[in-house]
Coordinates of C-alpha atoms and ligand atoms in Angstrom, one line a residue:
M1 CA -18.8 21.1 -4.1
I2 CA -18.3 17.7 -5.8
V3 CA -14.7 17.0 -6.7
L4 CA -13.4 14.0 -8.6
G5 CA -9.7 13.2 -7.8
I6 CA -7.6 11.2 -10.2
S7 CA -4.1 9.7 -9.9
G8 CA -2.1 8.2 -12.7
L9 CA -1.0 9.3 -16.2
P10 CA -3.1 7.4 -18.7
Q11 CA -0.5 7.4 -21.5
A12 CA 2.8 7.4 -19.7
Q13 CA 3.5 3.6 -19.4
A14 CA 2.2 2.9 -23.0
Y15 CA 4.5 5.7 -24.3
Y16 CA 7.5 4.4 -22.4
L17 CA 7.0 0.9 -23.6
K18 CA 6.5 2.1 -27.2
R19 CA 9.7 4.1 -27.0
N20 CA 11.5 1.1 -25.4
P21 CA 10.0 -2.0 -27.0
S22 CA 12.8 -4.3 -25.7
V23 CA 12.5 -3.2 -22.1
L24 CA 12.8 -6.1 -19.6
K25 CA 9.7 -7.3 -17.7
R26 CA 11.2 -6.1 -14.4
D27 CA 11.8 -2.7 -15.8
R28 CA 8.3 -2.1 -17.2
R29 CA 7.4 0.1 -14.2
I30 CA 10.4 2.5 -14.6
C31 CA 7.9 5.2 -15.5
Q32 CA 5.4 7.6 -14.0
G33 CA 1.7 7.3 -13.5
M34 CA 1.3 3.8 -12.1
D35 CA -1.2 2.9 -9.3
S36 CA -4.0 4.8 -10.9
A37 CA -7.0 5.5 -8.7
A38 CA -10.1 7.7 -8.3
A39 CA -11.6 9.4 -5.3
L40 CA -14.8 11.4 -4.8
V41 CA -14.9 14.3 -2.3
V42 CA -18.2 16.0 -1.6
D43 CA -18.2 19.1 0.4
G44 CA -14.8 18.3 1.8
E45 CA -15.6 14.7 2.9
I46 CA -14.2 11.6 1.2
I47 CA -17.2 9.6 -0.1
A48 CA -15.4 6.9 -2.1
A49 CA -11.9 6.0 -3.3
A50 CA -10.6 2.9 -5.1
A51 CA -7.7 1.8 -7.2
E52 CA -8.3 0.9 -10.9
E53 CA -6.5 -2.4 -10.4
R54 CA -9.3 -3.8 -8.3
F55 CA -11.7 -3.5 -11.2
T56 CA -9.5 -4.5 -14.2
G57 CA -7.4 -7.2 -12.5
E58 CA -4.1 -5.7 -13.7
K59 CA -2.1 -5.2 -10.5
A60 CA -0.8 -1.7 -9.9
T61 CA -2.0 -0.6 -13.3
G62 CA -1.4 2.9 -14.6
A63 CA -4.3 2.7 -17.0
F64 CA -6.8 5.5 -17.0
P65 CA -9.0 4.8 -13.9
M66 CA -12.3 4.8 -15.7
A67 CA -13.8 1.9 -13.8
A68 CA -12.7 3.4 -10.5
I69 CA -14.2 6.8 -11.5
E70 CA -17.5 5.1 -12.5
Y71 CA -17.6 3.3 -9.1
C72 CA -17.0 6.5 -7.2
L73 CA -19.8 8.3 -9.1
A74 CA -22.2 5.4 -8.7
D75 CA -21.4 5.1 -5.0
A76 CA -22.1 8.8 -4.4
G77 CA -25.2 8.8 -6.7
V78 CA -23.9 11.6 -8.8
S79 CA -23.6 11.9 -12.6
R80 CA -20.6 13.0 -14.6
N81 CA -22.2 16.4 -15.1
D82 CA -22.7 16.8 -11.4
V83 CA -18.9 16.9 -10.8
D84 CA -17.8 20.5 -10.3
V85 CA -14.0 19.9 -10.4
I86 CA -11.8 17.2 -11.8
A87 CA -8.5 17.3 -9.8
H88 CA -5.4 15.5 -11.1
G89 CA -2.4 14.5 -8.8
F90 CA 0.3 15.8 -11.2
D91 CA 1.1 19.2 -12.6
Y92 CA 3.7 18.6 -15.3
D93 CA 2.3 21.6 -17.3
S94 CA 4.0 23.9 -14.8
Y95 CA 7.3 22.2 -15.6
R96 CA 7.0 22.1 -19.3
R97 CA 10.3 23.9 -19.7
F98 CA 12.1 20.8 -18.5
F99 CA 11.0 19.0 -21.6
V100 CA 12.5 21.3 -24.3
T101 CA 14.5 18.5 -25.7
D102 CA 11.7 16.1 -25.5
V103 CA 8.4 17.9 -26.2
H104 CA 7.0 14.7 -27.7
A105 CA 7.3 13.0 -24.3
F106 CA 5.6 15.9 -22.5
E107 CA 2.7 16.0 -25.0
N108 CA 2.2 12.2 -25.2
A109 CA 2.9 11.1 -21.6
Y110 CA 2.9 13.9 -19.0
A111 CA 0.7 16.8 -20.0
G112 CA -2.6 17.4 -18.2
A113 CA -4.2 17.3 -21.7
T114 CA -3.6 13.5 -21.8
V115 CA -6.1 13.2 -18.8
V116 CA -8.5 15.6 -20.4
Q117 CA -8.4 13.6 -23.6
A118 CA -9.0 10.3 -21.8
L119 CA -12.1 11.7 -20.1
E120 CA -13.4 13.2 -23.4
E121 CA -12.8 9.9 -25.2
S122 CA -14.9 8.3 -22.4
G123 CA -17.8 10.6 -23.2
W124 CA -17.3 13.3 -20.6
D125 CA -18.3 16.9 -21.5
R126 CA -16.8 20.2 -20.4
V127 CA -13.7 18.5 -19.2
A128 CA -11.1 21.2 -19.8
E129 CA -13.1 23.9 -18.0
R130 CA -13.5 21.6 -14.9
F131 CA -9.9 20.3 -14.9
R132 CA -7.4 21.4 -12.2
R133 CA -3.8 20.2 -11.8
V134 CA -2.3 19.7 -8.4
E135 CA 1.4 19.3 -7.9
H136 CA 2.3 15.7 -7.1
H137 CA 4.0 16.2 -3.7
Q138 CA 1.3 18.7 -2.7
A139 CA -1.3 16.0 -3.5
H140 CA 0.7 13.5 -1.4
A141 CA 1.0 16.0 1.5
V142 CA -2.7 16.8 1.5
S143 CA -3.6 13.1 1.4
A144 CA -1.8 12.7 4.7
F145 CA -2.3 16.0 6.6
A146 CA -5.9 16.6 5.6
T147 CA -6.9 13.2 6.8
S148 CA -4.7 13.0 9.9
G149 CA -7.0 14.9 12.3
F150 CA -4.0 17.1 13.4
E151 CA -4.5 20.9 13.6
S152 CA -0.9 21.4 12.5
A153 CA 1.9 19.1 11.5
L154 CA 5.2 18.7 9.8
T155 CA 4.5 16.7 6.6
I156 CA 7.3 14.8 4.8
V157 CA 6.8 13.5 1.3
S158 CA 9.3 11.0 -0.2
D159 CA 8.8 8.9 -3.3
G160 CA 10.6 7.9 -6.5
M161 CA 9.8 11.4 -7.8
G162 CA 7.0 13.7 -8.7
E163 CA 7.3 16.2 -11.5
I164 CA 10.8 17.2 -10.5
D165 CA 10.9 16.7 -6.7
A166 CA 11.7 13.5 -4.9
L167 CA 11.7 14.8 -1.3
S168 CA 9.6 17.6 0.2
V169 CA 9.0 19.0 3.6
F170 CA 5.8 21.0 4.3
G171 CA 4.8 22.9 7.4
C172 CA 1.0 22.4 7.6
R173 CA -1.6 24.3 9.5
G174 CA -5.3 24.3 8.7
K175 CA -5.5 25.0 4.9
R176 CA -2.0 26.2 4.7
Y177 CA 0.9 24.2 3.3
D178 CA 4.3 25.9 3.4
R179 CA 6.9 24.1 1.4
L180 CA 10.0 24.3 3.7
H181 CA 12.3 22.2 1.7
H182 CA 12.5 20.1 -1.5
Q183 CA 15.1 18.1 -3.4
G184 CA 15.1 16.5 -6.8
I185 CA 15.8 13.1 -8.3
A186 CA 19.5 13.0 -7.3
A187 CA 18.3 12.8 -3.7
S188 CA 15.5 10.3 -4.3
L189 CA 15.4 7.7 -1.6
G190 CA 12.6 6.0 -3.5
I191 CA 14.7 5.5 -6.6
A192 CA 17.7 4.4 -4.5
Y193 CA 15.6 1.7 -2.9
S194 CA 14.1 0.7 -6.2
L195 CA 17.6 0.4 -7.7
V196 CA 18.8 -1.8 -4.9
T197 CA 15.6 -3.8 -5.4
R198 CA 16.5 -4.2 -9.1
F199 CA 20.1 -5.1 -8.2
L200 CA 18.8 -7.9 -6.1
G201 CA 16.9 -9.3 -9.1
F202 CA 13.4 -8.0 -8.3
S203 CA 11.2 -5.6 -10.2
F204 CA 11.8 -1.9 -10.0
N205 CA 9.0 0.2 -8.4
S206 CA 7.1 -3.0 -7.5
D207 CA 9.0 -5.5 -5.3
E208 CA 10.6 -3.2 -2.7
Y209 CA 8.6 -4.9 0.0
K210 CA 10.5 -8.1 -0.8
V211 CA 13.8 -6.4 -0.1
M212 CA 12.3 -5.2 3.2
G213 CA 11.3 -8.7 4.1
L214 CA 14.7 -10.2 3.0
S215 CA 16.6 -7.6 5.2
A216 CA 15.6 -9.5 8.3
Y217 CA 17.8 -12.4 7.3
G218 CA 21.0 -10.5 6.6
V219 CA 23.9 -8.9 8.4
A220 CA 23.6 -5.2 8.3
A221 CA 27.2 -4.6 9.3
R222 CA 28.5 -6.4 6.2
H223 CA 28.3 -3.3 3.9
R224 CA 28.1 -0.7 6.5
S225 CA 31.2 1.2 5.3
F226 CA 29.6 1.7 1.9
T227 CA 26.0 2.4 2.9
E228 CA 27.1 4.9 5.6
T229 CA 28.8 7.0 2.9
F230 CA 26.2 6.3 0.2
L231 CA 23.2 7.6 2.0
S232 CA 23.5 10.5 4.4
T233 CA 21.7 13.6 5.8
Q234 CA 23.0 16.9 6.9
D235 CA 21.6 20.4 7.4
G236 CA 18.1 19.4 6.5
S237 CA 19.1 17.7 3.2
V238 CA 19.5 14.1 2.0
D239 CA 22.5 13.1 0.0
V240 CA 22.6 10.0 -2.2
G241 CA 26.1 9.3 -3.4
W242 CA 25.5 8.2 -6.9
P243 CA 28.4 8.7 -9.3
K244 CA 27.8 10.8 -12.5
A245 CA 25.4 9.1 -15.0
A246 CA 24.2 6.5 -12.5
L247 CA 20.6 7.6 -13.0
S248 CA 20.8 7.6 -16.8
E249 CA 19.5 5.0 -19.3
P250 CA 16.6 3.9 -17.1
A251 CA 14.9 1.9 -19.8
A252 CA 18.1 -0.1 -20.2
G253 CA 17.8 -1.0 -16.5
Y254 CA 20.1 1.7 -15.2
P255 CA 23.4 -0.1 -16.3
H256 CA 25.6 2.5 -14.6
A257 CA 23.9 2.3 -11.3
M258 CA 24.0 -1.5 -11.5
A259 CA 27.7 -1.4 -12.2
F260 CA 28.3 1.0 -9.3
L261 CA 26.3 -1.2 -6.8
A262 CA 28.1 -4.3 -8.1
A263 CA 31.5 -2.7 -7.4
K264 CA 30.4 -1.5 -4.0
F265 CA 28.7 -4.7 -2.8
G266 CA 31.4 -6.9 -4.4
M267 CA 29.0 -9.1 -6.3
P268 CA 27.2 -9.1 -9.6
P269 CA 23.5 -8.1 -9.8
R270 CA 21.2 -11.1 -9.1
E271 CA 19.3 -12.2 -12.2
P272 CA 15.6 -13.0 -11.7
G273 CA 15.1 -16.7 -11.0
E274 CA 18.6 -17.2 -9.5
P275 CA 18.6 -18.4 -5.9
V276 CA 18.4 -15.8 -3.1
D277 CA 21.3 -16.4 -0.7
E278 CA 22.9 -14.8 2.3
R279 CA 24.9 -12.3 0.1
H280 CA 21.6 -10.9 -1.1
A281 CA 20.2 -10.8 2.4
D282 CA 23.3 -8.9 3.6
V283 CA 22.8 -6.3 0.9
A284 CA 19.1 -5.9 1.8
A285 CA 19.9 -5.7 5.5
S286 CA 22.7 -3.2 5.0
F287 CA 20.7 -0.9 2.8
Q288 CA 17.5 -1.1 4.7
Q289 CA 19.3 -0.2 8.0
R290 CA 20.9 2.8 6.5
F291 CA 17.7 3.9 4.7
S292 CA 15.8 3.8 7.9
E293 CA 18.5 5.7 9.8
V294 CA 18.8 8.5 7.2
L295 CA 15.0 8.9 7.0
R296 CA 14.8 9.0 10.8
D297 CA 17.6 11.5 11.1
F298 CA 16.2 13.7 8.3
V299 CA 12.8 13.7 10.0
S300 CA 14.3 14.4 13.4
G301 CA 16.2 17.3 12.1
W302 CA 13.1 18.9 10.6
L303 CA 11.0 18.3 13.7
T304 CA 13.7 20.1 15.7
R305 CA 13.9 23.0 13.2
S306 CA 10.2 23.5 12.9
G307 CA 9.4 22.9 16.6
E308 CA 6.6 20.5 15.5
S309 CA 5.8 17.2 17.3
S310 CA 3.0 16.1 15.1
L311 CA 4.2 14.3 11.9
C312 CA 2.6 13.2 8.7
L313 CA 4.4 11.0 6.1
A314 CA 3.3 10.3 2.5
G315 CA 4.8 9.0 -0.7
G316 CA 5.7 5.4 -1.6
T317 CA 8.8 5.5 0.6
F318 CA 6.5 5.4 3.6
L319 CA 5.1 2.0 2.7
N320 CA 8.4 0.9 4.3
C321 CA 7.2 0.0 7.7
L322 CA 10.6 -0.6 9.2
A323 CA 11.6 3.0 8.4
N324 CA 8.2 4.1 9.7
E325 CA 8.9 2.3 13.0
S326 CA 12.3 3.9 13.4
I327 CA 10.7 7.3 12.8
G328 CA 7.8 6.6 15.2
E329 CA 10.4 5.8 17.9
L330 CA 11.9 9.3 17.8
P331 CA 11.4 11.2 21.1
E332 CA 10.5 14.3 19.1
V333 CA 7.3 12.6 17.7
D334 CA 4.2 12.9 19.7
R335 CA 1.7 12.0 17.0
L336 CA 2.3 10.2 13.7
F337 CA 0.0 9.6 10.8
V338 CA 0.8 7.6 7.6
P339 CA -2.2 7.2 5.3
P340 CA -2.8 3.6 4.2
A341 CA -2.7 4.8 0.5
S342 CA 0.6 6.6 0.9
G343 CA 1.7 5.6 -2.6
D344 CA 0.5 7.3 -5.8
D345 CA -3.0 5.9 -5.5
G346 CA -3.5 8.2 -2.5
T347 CA -2.8 11.3 -4.6
S348 CA -6.3 10.9 -6.0
I349 CA -7.6 11.8 -2.5
G350 CA -5.0 14.4 -2.0
A351 CA -5.7 16.2 -5.3
A352 CA -9.4 16.2 -4.6
L353 CA -9.1 17.5 -1.1
A354 CA -6.5 20.1 -2.2
V355 CA -9.1 21.8 -4.5
S356 CA -12.2 21.2 -2.3
G357 CA -11.6 24.4 -0.3
R358 CA -12.3 22.7 3.0
G359 CA -8.8 21.9 4.3
R360 CA -9.1 19.0 6.6
V361 CA -11.8 16.2 6.6
R362 CA -14.0 16.2 9.7
K363 CA -14.5 12.4 10.1
P364 CA -11.6 10.1 11.2
Y365 CA -10.0 8.7 8.1
S366 CA -11.3 5.3 7.0
P367 CA -9.5 3.2 4.4
Y368 CA -12.8 1.3 3.8
S369 CA -13.9 3.5 0.9
G370 CA -14.3 0.9 -1.9
P371 CA -17.3 -1.1 -3.1
S372 CA -19.3 -3.3 -0.8
Y373 CA -21.8 -6.0 -1.7
S374 CA -24.9 -7.3 0.0
S375 CA -25.6 -10.7 1.3
A376 CA -27.9 -11.2 -1.7
Q377 CA -25.1 -10.4 -4.1
V378 CA -22.9 -13.0 -2.4
L379 CA -25.6 -15.6 -2.8
E380 CA -26.0 -14.6 -6.5
A381 CA -22.3 -15.3 -7.0
V382 CA -22.7 -18.6 -5.2
E383 CA -25.6 -19.6 -7.4
D384 CA -23.8 -18.6 -10.5
T385 CA -20.8 -20.7 -9.5
Q386 CA -23.1 -23.6 -8.7
S387 CA -24.8 -23.4 -12.0
R388 CA -21.5 -23.6 -13.8
A389 CA -20.0 -26.2 -11.4
P390 CA -22.9 -28.1 -9.7
G391 CA -22.1 -29.4 -6.2
S392 CA -18.8 -27.5 -6.0
L393 CA -19.8 -25.5 -2.9
V394 CA -21.5 -25.9 0.5
A395 CA -23.1 -22.7 1.7
T396 CA -24.8 -21.8 5.0
T397 CA -26.3 -18.3 5.5
L398 CA -26.3 -17.2 9.1
G399 CA -26.2 -13.4 8.7
L400 CA -23.8 -11.4 10.9
T401 CA -25.0 -13.4 14.0
D402 CA -23.0 -14.5 17.0
E403 CA -23.1 -18.0 15.6
Y404 CA -21.4 -16.7 12.4
F405 CA -18.5 -15.1 14.2
A406 CA -18.2 -18.1 16.6
R407 CA -18.0 -20.4 13.7
A408 CA -15.3 -18.4 12.0
A409 CA -13.3 -18.2 15.2
D410 CA -13.8 -22.0 15.6
D411 CA -12.3 -22.5 12.2
I412 CA -9.3 -20.3 12.9
A413 CA -8.7 -22.0 16.3
A414 CA -9.0 -25.4 14.5
D415 CA -6.1 -24.2 12.3
R416 CA -8.2 -23.7 9.2
I417 CA -7.3 -21.0 6.7
I418 CA -10.3 -18.7 6.0
A419 CA -11.0 -15.9 3.7
W420 CA -12.9 -12.9 5.2
F421 CA -15.0 -10.7 2.9
H422 CA -17.1 -8.0 4.4
G423 CA -18.0 -4.3 4.0
R424 CA -16.2 -1.8 1.8
M425 CA -13.0 -2.8 0.1
E426 CA -9.8 -1.2 1.4
F427 CA -8.0 1.7 -0.3
G428 CA -4.3 1.3 -0.4
P429 CA -2.2 -1.9 -0.8
R430 CA -2.9 -3.6 2.5
A431 CA -5.9 -5.8 3.3
L432 CA -7.2 -4.5 6.6
G433 CA -9.8 -7.1 7.5
N434 CA -12.4 -6.6 4.8
R435 CA -10.7 -8.6 2.0
S436 CA -8.3 -10.8 4.0
I437 CA -7.1 -14.3 4.4
L438 CA -6.9 -15.1 8.1
A439 CA -5.2 -17.9 10.1
H440 CA -4.2 -18.9 13.6
P441 CA -0.6 -17.5 14.1
A442 CA 0.4 -20.5 16.2
G443 CA -1.0 -22.9 13.6
K444 CA 1.0 -25.9 12.5
R445 CA 3.4 -25.1 9.7
I446 CA 1.2 -22.1 9.2
K447 CA 3.6 -20.1 7.1
D448 CA 4.3 -23.0 4.8
R449 CA 0.6 -23.6 4.4
L450 CA -0.2 -20.0 3.7
N451 CA 2.6 -19.8 1.2
L452 CA 0.9 -22.7 -0.5
V453 CA -2.4 -20.8 -0.6
V454 CA -0.8 -17.6 -1.6
K455 CA 0.9 -19.5 -4.3
Q456 CA 4.7 -19.5 -4.8
R457 CA 5.3 -16.7 -2.4
E458 CA 8.9 -16.3 -1.4
S459 CA 9.6 -17.9 2.0
F460 CA 11.5 -14.9 3.3
R461 CA 8.4 -12.7 3.1
P462 CA 6.7 -12.1 6.5
F463 CA 3.1 -12.5 7.4
A464 CA 1.5 -9.8 9.6
P465 CA -0.8 -10.0 12.6
A466 CA -4.1 -8.2 13.2
V467 CA -4.6 -7.7 16.9
L468 CA -7.4 -6.6 19.2
D469 CA -6.6 -3.1 20.6
E470 CA -6.9 -4.4 24.2
D471 CA -4.2 -7.0 23.5
F472 CA -1.7 -4.9 21.7
E473 CA 0.4 -3.8 24.7
S474 CA 0.7 -7.3 26.2
L475 CA 2.0 -8.7 22.9
F476 CA 4.2 -6.0 21.4
D477 CA 6.9 -3.8 22.8
S478 CA 6.1 -0.7 20.8
R479 CA 7.7 2.6 21.5
L480 CA 5.4 4.0 18.8
H481 CA 3.5 7.0 19.9
V482 CA 0.4 5.9 18.0
P483 CA -0.9 2.4 17.3
S484 CA -0.9 1.4 13.7
H485 CA -4.4 0.8 12.4
F486 CA -3.1 0.4 8.8
M487 CA -0.3 -2.1 8.9
L488 CA 2.3 0.6 8.1
M489 CA 4.6 0.2 11.1
T490 CA 6.4 -2.7 12.6
A491 CA 6.5 -3.3 16.3
R492 CA 8.8 -5.6 18.4
T493 CA 7.2 -8.8 19.6
R494 CA 7.6 -9.3 23.3
P495 CA 10.0 -12.3 23.7
E496 CA 7.6 -14.2 25.9
V497 CA 4.8 -14.3 23.2
V498 CA 7.0 -15.1 20.2
E499 CA 6.0 -18.7 20.3
R500 CA 2.3 -17.9 20.7
L501 CA 2.4 -15.6 17.7
G502 CA 4.5 -17.9 15.7
G503 CA 3.8 -17.3 12.1
A504 CA 3.0 -13.6 12.5
V505 CA 6.5 -12.8 13.8
H506 CA 9.3 -12.1 11.3
A507 CA 12.8 -13.5 11.5
D508 CA 14.0 -10.3 13.2
G509 CA 11.3 -10.3 15.9
T510 CA 9.3 -7.6 14.2
A511 CA 5.6 -7.7 13.2
R512 CA 3.7 -5.4 10.9
V513 CA 0.8 -5.0 13.2
Q514 CA -2.8 -3.9 12.5
V515 CA -4.5 -2.7 15.7
V516 CA -8.2 -3.4 15.3
T517 CA -10.8 -1.3 17.2
R518 CA -14.6 -1.6 17.3
E519 CA -15.0 1.9 16.0
R520 CA -12.9 1.3 12.9
N521 CA -14.0 -2.2 11.9
E522 CA -16.8 -3.8 14.0
P523 CA -17.1 -7.2 12.2
F524 CA -13.4 -7.8 12.3
W525 CA -13.3 -6.7 15.9
R526 CA -16.1 -9.1 16.7
L527 CA -14.2 -11.9 15.1
L528 CA -11.0 -11.2 17.0
R529 CA -13.0 -11.1 20.3
E530 CA -14.3 -14.6 19.5
V531 CA -10.8 -15.8 18.6
K532 CA -9.6 -14.5 21.9
R533 CA -12.4 -16.4 23.7
L534 CA -11.2 -19.6 22.1
T535 CA -7.4 -19.2 22.0
G536 CA -6.7 -16.7 24.8
T537 CA -5.2 -14.2 22.3
G538 CA -7.0 -11.7 20.1
C539 CA -4.7 -12.1 17.2
V540 CA -4.8 -13.6 13.7
I541 CA -2.5 -13.6 10.8
N542 CA -4.0 -11.2 8.2
T543 CA -2.8 -11.4 4.6
S544 CA -4.5 -10.0 1.6
F545 CA -7.2 -12.0 -0.2
N546 CA -5.7 -12.2 -3.6
V547 CA -4.2 -14.7 -6.1
K548 CA -0.5 -14.4 -6.8
N549 CA 0.3 -11.4 -9.0
Q550 CA -3.3 -10.3 -9.0
P551 CA -4.8 -7.4 -7.0
I552 CA -6.8 -7.8 -3.8
I553 CA -10.2 -9.4 -4.6
A554 CA -13.0 -6.8 -4.9
H555 CA -16.2 -8.8 -6.0
P556 CA -18.0 -11.7 -4.4
A557 CA -17.8 -13.7 -7.7
T558 CA -14.0 -13.5 -7.6
A559 CA -14.0 -14.3 -3.9
V560 CA -16.0 -17.5 -4.5
A561 CA -13.7 -18.5 -7.4
G562 CA -10.8 -17.8 -5.1
L563 CA -12.2 -20.2 -2.5
L564 CA -12.2 -23.0 -5.0
T565 CA -8.8 -22.3 -6.6
M566 CA -6.7 -21.3 -3.7
S567 CA -6.9 -24.3 -1.3
L568 CA -8.7 -22.2 1.3
D569 CA -10.8 -24.0 3.9
R570 CA -13.6 -21.5 4.2
L571 CA -14.9 -18.3 2.8
Y572 CA -16.9 -16.0 5.2
A573 CA -18.7 -13.5 3.1
E574 CA -21.4 -11.1 4.4
G575 CA -23.1 -13.6 6.6
T576 CA -22.6 -16.7 4.5
V577 CA -20.2 -19.5 5.3
L578 CA -18.8 -21.2 2.2
S579 CA -16.8 -24.4 1.9
P580 CA -15.5 -26.3 -1.1
A581 CA -17.7 -29.4 -1.5
V582 CA -14.7 -31.7 -1.0
A583 CA -14.4 -30.4 2.5
G584 CA -18.2 -30.6 2.9
A585 CA -18.0 -33.5 5.3
E586 CA -16.5 -31.2 7.9
V587 CA -19.4 -28.9 7.8
E588 CA -22.2 -29.5 10.3
A589 CA -25.5 -31.0 9.4
T590 CA -27.2 -27.7 9.3
S591 CA -25.3 -26.8 6.1
S592 CA -27.2 -27.2 2.9
A593 CA -25.8 -27.4 -0.6
L594 CA -27.3 -24.7 -2.8
Ligands
LIG601 FE1 4.4 9.8 -5.7

């Protein structure tokens, strides 16, 4: 059976903006259906998955994922008519009764018919008869458990909200998902985090990772008396202590919630562009600490109740790697799986797997499910650039030879910043070594230089390390029960190596580690082995290969353009070494200008 999975609500943001034309830029994502994506599942196995943003260039777009769909079909070599089922990661139609006072919103933004219509307008036939709706949290849960490799697990879903739920607990075994608990928007930890994000002057449903980064610089005890009462968990439920009306008027920027937080934190909301100071860091630290504690205690309680020791986590909340670390440290957790696309993009996979009839996938889950490009396609992109800007590049094609990996490692050891473009693009927000910018963690002023490359990045945001599996234990003190292959959990850096890992260690001593194994990513593993040979440590800084405010680069042409515009020293792409011509003097005599 061929199943196409879709996430997103194609009309929801446009409808929201039309209804609220004066909405502030930072509030443009206070709506459902962002992070649209498509996935193709054939006979229960994931063949392809990609987010729409990578094809359109609009970061975290909620637009109908037509380009992602076309990529998935082309990758699998199937036609539109070959698709047996089209599965969507929302089921608002089952909750239509909640829209009695706003039928217009239901019909124009939330109904499954909006997805059917978008496909029909794109020339698809027989859409309605092939269309299946999957409840949002069910889709999240399946995206995690079905790809975890576990026979049974407790699966927790936490996000802003789905149709009406913001927190769900599932007992999962084989194909069976028993919903053990669910709570609505009033208990939304995702919305609470987004509102603190907005209070700190950042964008709602977008910049939460900045608050997480900022939290390392603050004093968590400063607002402890408030956060302790504001977020709590008891008897298997979460309580968020918003006063009445706090969650009203979202399009106006939640004025009641902002006033409440201002009173409790004793300071006005920060306006975008204002300096970030220690008061903001204290708010971030206080809230993050309590957020992690409450999630940890909630999960702990449910593990005890259910008797489970295998745990899956899904939903945008679990992109918070500090919270994930504190959950992973629980003695009740034997095994933990967080899918790399734990945000709404991942519901495309979850919806497709939910209707595929298979239950769990057989192969170990791989996030490398996006488009790949051949060496010849890289050279085409180089030639195209050279024809438009003659002499701008120096290129040497070595293939994936030992020399190629040695040269890349040499560059890293020599403190050059390189882009690394290989294989299939990652699914989920993190670059995991196929579309990455890499650097030596102990490099001179490495964070400042990377911040210059990844232009205008806030100085408080951390960089993360990718580490050879064999070196993980000696560098990090992790009480995690499973290593993180997907950069979704922090670990504590061992004090004796903090200096060696320099730029990859955050202000609080944590690092958001990616453990790299040969089985999961051989080219990246080979590079790290070479880096270890030269530097003694199989570790590099790994940050996503993208221009500020743009999605991770998908195509070689964008990668080549990125080399020239981002002050990178080198681009290594599918066996070809590329340098900007201005740095050509540094390249050995074997190099030839194309
Ligand atoms: Fe979600």
